[in-house]
CSV table of C-alpha atoms in Angstrom, one decimal:
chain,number,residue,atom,x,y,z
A,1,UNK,CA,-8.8,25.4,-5.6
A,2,UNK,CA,-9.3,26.3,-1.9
A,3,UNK,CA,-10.6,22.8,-0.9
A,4,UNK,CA,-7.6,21.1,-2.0
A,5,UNK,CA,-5.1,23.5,-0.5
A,6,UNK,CA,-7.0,23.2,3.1
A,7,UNK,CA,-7.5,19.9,3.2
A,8,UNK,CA,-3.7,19.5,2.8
A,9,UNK,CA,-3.2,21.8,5.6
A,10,UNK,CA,-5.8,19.8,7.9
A,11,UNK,CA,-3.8,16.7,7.2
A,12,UNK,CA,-0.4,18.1,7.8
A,13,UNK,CA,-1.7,19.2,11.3
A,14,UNK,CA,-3.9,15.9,12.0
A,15,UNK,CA,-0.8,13.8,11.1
A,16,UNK,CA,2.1,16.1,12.9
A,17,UNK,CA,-0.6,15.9,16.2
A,18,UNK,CA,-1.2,12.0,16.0
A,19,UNK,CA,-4.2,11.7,14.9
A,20,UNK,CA,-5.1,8.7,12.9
A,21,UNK,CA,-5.4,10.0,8.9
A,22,UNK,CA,-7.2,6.7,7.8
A,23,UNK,CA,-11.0,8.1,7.2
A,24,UNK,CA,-9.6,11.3,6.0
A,25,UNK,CA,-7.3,9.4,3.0
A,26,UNK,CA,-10.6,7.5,2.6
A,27,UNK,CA,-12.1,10.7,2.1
A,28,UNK,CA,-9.7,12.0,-0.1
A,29,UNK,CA,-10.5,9.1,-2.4
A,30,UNK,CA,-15.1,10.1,-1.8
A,31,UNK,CA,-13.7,13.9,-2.9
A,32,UNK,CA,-11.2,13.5,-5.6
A,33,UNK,CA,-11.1,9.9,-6.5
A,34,UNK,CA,-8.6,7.8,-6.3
A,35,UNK,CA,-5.2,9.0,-8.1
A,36,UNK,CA,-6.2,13.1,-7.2
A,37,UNK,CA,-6.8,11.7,-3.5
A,38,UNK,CA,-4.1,10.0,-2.8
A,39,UNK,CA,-1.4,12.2,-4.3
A,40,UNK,CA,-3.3,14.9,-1.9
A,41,UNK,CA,-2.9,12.5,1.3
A,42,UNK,CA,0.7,11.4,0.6
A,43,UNK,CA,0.8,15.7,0.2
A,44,UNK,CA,-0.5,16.4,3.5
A,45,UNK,CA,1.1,13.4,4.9
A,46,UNK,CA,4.2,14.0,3.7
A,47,UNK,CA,4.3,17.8,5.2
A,48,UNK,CA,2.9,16.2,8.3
A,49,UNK,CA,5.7,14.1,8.7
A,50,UNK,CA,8.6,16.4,7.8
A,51,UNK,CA,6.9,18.7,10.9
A,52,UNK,CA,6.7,15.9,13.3
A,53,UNK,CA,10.6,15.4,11.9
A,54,UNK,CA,11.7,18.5,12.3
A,55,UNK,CA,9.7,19.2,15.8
A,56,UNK,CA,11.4,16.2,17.2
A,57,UNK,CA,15.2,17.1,15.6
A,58,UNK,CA,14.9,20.6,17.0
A,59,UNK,CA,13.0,20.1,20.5
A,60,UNK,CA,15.1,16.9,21.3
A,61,UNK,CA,17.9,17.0,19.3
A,62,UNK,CA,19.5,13.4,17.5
A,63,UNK,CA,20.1,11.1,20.8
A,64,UNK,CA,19.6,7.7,18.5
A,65,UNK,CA,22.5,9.1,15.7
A,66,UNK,CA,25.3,8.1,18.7
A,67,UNK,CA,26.9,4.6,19.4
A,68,UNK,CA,25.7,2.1,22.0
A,69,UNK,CA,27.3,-0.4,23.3
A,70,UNK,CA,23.9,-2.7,23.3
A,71,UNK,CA,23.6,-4.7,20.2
A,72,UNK,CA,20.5,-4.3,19.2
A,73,UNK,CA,20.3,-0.1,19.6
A,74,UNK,CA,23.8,-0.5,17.3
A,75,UNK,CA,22.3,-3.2,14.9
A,76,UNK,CA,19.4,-0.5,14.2
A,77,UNK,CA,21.6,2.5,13.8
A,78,UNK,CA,24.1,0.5,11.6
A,79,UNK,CA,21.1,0.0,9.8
A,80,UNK,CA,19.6,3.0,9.7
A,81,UNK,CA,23.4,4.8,8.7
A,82,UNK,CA,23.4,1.8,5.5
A,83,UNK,CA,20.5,1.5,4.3
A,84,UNK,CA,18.6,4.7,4.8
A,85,UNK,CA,16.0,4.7,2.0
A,86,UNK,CA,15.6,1.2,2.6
A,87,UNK,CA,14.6,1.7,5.9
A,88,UNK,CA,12.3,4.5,5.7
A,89,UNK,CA,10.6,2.9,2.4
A,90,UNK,CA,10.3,-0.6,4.5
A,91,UNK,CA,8.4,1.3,7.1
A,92,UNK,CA,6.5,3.7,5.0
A,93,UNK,CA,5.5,0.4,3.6
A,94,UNK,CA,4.5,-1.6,6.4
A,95,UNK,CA,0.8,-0.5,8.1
A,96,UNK,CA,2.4,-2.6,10.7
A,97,UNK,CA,4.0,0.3,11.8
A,98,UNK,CA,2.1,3.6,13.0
A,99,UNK,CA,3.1,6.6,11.3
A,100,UNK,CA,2.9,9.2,13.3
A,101,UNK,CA,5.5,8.0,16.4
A,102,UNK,CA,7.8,6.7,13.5
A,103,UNK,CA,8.2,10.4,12.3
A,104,UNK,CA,9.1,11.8,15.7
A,105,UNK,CA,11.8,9.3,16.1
A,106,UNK,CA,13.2,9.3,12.7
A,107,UNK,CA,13.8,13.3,13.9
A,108,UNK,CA,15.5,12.0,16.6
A,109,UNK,CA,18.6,9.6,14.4
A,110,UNK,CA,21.2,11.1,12.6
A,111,UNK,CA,18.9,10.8,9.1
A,112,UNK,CA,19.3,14.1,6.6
A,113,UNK,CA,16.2,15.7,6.3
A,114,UNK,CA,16.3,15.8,2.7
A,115,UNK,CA,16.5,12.0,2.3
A,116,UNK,CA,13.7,11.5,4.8
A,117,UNK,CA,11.5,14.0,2.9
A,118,UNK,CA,12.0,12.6,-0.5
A,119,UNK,CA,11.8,9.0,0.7
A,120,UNK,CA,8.3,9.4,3.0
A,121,UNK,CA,6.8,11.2,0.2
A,122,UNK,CA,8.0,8.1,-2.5
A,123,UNK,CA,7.0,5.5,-0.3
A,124,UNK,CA,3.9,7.4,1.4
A,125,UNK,CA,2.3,8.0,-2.5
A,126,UNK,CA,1.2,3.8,-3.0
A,127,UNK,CA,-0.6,3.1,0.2
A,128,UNK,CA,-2.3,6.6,0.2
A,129,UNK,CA,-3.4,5.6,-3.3
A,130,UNK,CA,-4.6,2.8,-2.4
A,131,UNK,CA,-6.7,3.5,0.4
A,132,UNK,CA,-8.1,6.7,-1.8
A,133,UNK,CA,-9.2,4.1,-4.0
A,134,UNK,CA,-10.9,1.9,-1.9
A,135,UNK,CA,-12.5,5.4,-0.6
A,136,UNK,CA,-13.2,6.0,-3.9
A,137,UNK,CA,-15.4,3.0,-4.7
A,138,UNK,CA,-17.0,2.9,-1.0
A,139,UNK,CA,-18.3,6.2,-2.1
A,140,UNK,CA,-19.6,5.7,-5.3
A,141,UNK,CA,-20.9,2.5,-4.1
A,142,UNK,CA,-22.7,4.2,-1.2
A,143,UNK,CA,-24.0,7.2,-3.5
A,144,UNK,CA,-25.1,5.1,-6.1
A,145,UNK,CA,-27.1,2.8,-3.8
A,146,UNK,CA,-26.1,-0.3,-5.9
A,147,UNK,CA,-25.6,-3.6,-3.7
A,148,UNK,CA,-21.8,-4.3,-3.5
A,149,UNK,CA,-20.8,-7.1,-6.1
A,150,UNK,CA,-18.6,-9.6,-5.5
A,151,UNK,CA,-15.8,-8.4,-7.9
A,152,UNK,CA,-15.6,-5.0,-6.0
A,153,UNK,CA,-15.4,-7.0,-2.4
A,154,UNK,CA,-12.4,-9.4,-4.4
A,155,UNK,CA,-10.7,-7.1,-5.4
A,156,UNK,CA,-10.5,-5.0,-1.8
A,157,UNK,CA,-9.6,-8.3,-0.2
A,158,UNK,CA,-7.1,-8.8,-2.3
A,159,UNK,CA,-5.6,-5.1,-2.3
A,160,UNK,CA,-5.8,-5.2,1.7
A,161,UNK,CA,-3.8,-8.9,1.6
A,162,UNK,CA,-2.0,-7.3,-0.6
A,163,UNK,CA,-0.5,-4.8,1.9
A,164,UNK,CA,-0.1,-7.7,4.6
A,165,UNK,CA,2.2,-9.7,2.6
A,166,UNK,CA,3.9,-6.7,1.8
A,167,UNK,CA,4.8,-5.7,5.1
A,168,UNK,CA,5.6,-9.4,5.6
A,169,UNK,CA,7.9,-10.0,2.6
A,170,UNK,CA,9.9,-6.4,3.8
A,171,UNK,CA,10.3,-7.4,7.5
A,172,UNK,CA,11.7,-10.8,6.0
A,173,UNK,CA,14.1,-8.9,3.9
A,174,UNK,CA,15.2,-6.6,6.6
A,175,UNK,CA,15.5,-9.4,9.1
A,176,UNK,CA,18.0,-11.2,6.8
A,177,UNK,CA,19.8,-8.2,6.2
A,178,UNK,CA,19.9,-8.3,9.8
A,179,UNK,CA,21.6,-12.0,10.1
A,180,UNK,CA,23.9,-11.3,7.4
């Protein structure tokens, strides 16, 4: 029970501090396989991020919720106002996007904490999954010192394209938002 509750705390801090949380969701999936693991990362992430959030809102305030009067700061925020959970999932989403400066600057726009929360933890729960599970058959592959076969090595290179187009298709999506 302990092992669980710590390692959420550890991830918490390592993602609220920056540090890169890949090889410990990887772990999560070595420790507790794949569902078990990832549902603890998108946990720990998910904390980590609503810190990072809240240090940001209350250290800097909300200097990105005003007007600007340059079109591309007012395109974002217009955006951002519309089409909150879109937004957030989009990015949560995209591995294009490093998560740990996104959650200090969603603290800084004008976005409800409770939306953010519910949203990062929605959208955080299938990529933290997924790596998990890749975590979780690296490990039993490496304990059970069987050769890698070629359906296992498929189907990772088609999960990890997987995410690519993903984060393509979205920032399509979002940039014809944008033009409309």
């Amino acid at each position: 029970v302990s092992a669980p509750v710590l390692f959420v705390i550890v991830y918490a801090l390592l993602v609220a501090l920056l540090v890169p949380t890949l090889p410990v969701n990887l772990a999560a999936g070595v420790l507790w396989g794949g569902l078990w693991g990832g549902v603890l990362a998108t946990i720990g992430g998910s904390l980590g991020a609503i810190l990072a959030f809240l240090f940001a809102r209350t250290s800097l305030g909300q200097p990105l919720a005003k007007r600007y009067d340059n079109r591309l700061l007012k395109w974002m925020t217009d955006q951002l106002e519309n089409n909150t959970w879109r937004v957030i999932a989009f990015i949560r989403l995209n591995p294009a996007f490093p998560s740990g400066p996104v959650n200090f600057l969603f603290g800084l726009t004008s976005v409800p904490l409770n939306l953010y929360a519910y949203s990062s933890t929605i959208f955080l729960l299938p990529p933290a999954i997924g790596v998990a599970i890749i975590g979780a058959q690296a490990g039993e592959i490496v304990l059970s010192g069987e050769s890698i076969k070629m359906f296992e090595i498929l189907t990772l290179s088609l999960f990890g394209i997987l995410i690519l187009l993903t984060g393509y298709w979205s920032g399509k999506a979002l940039l014809k938002t944008h033009k409309s």
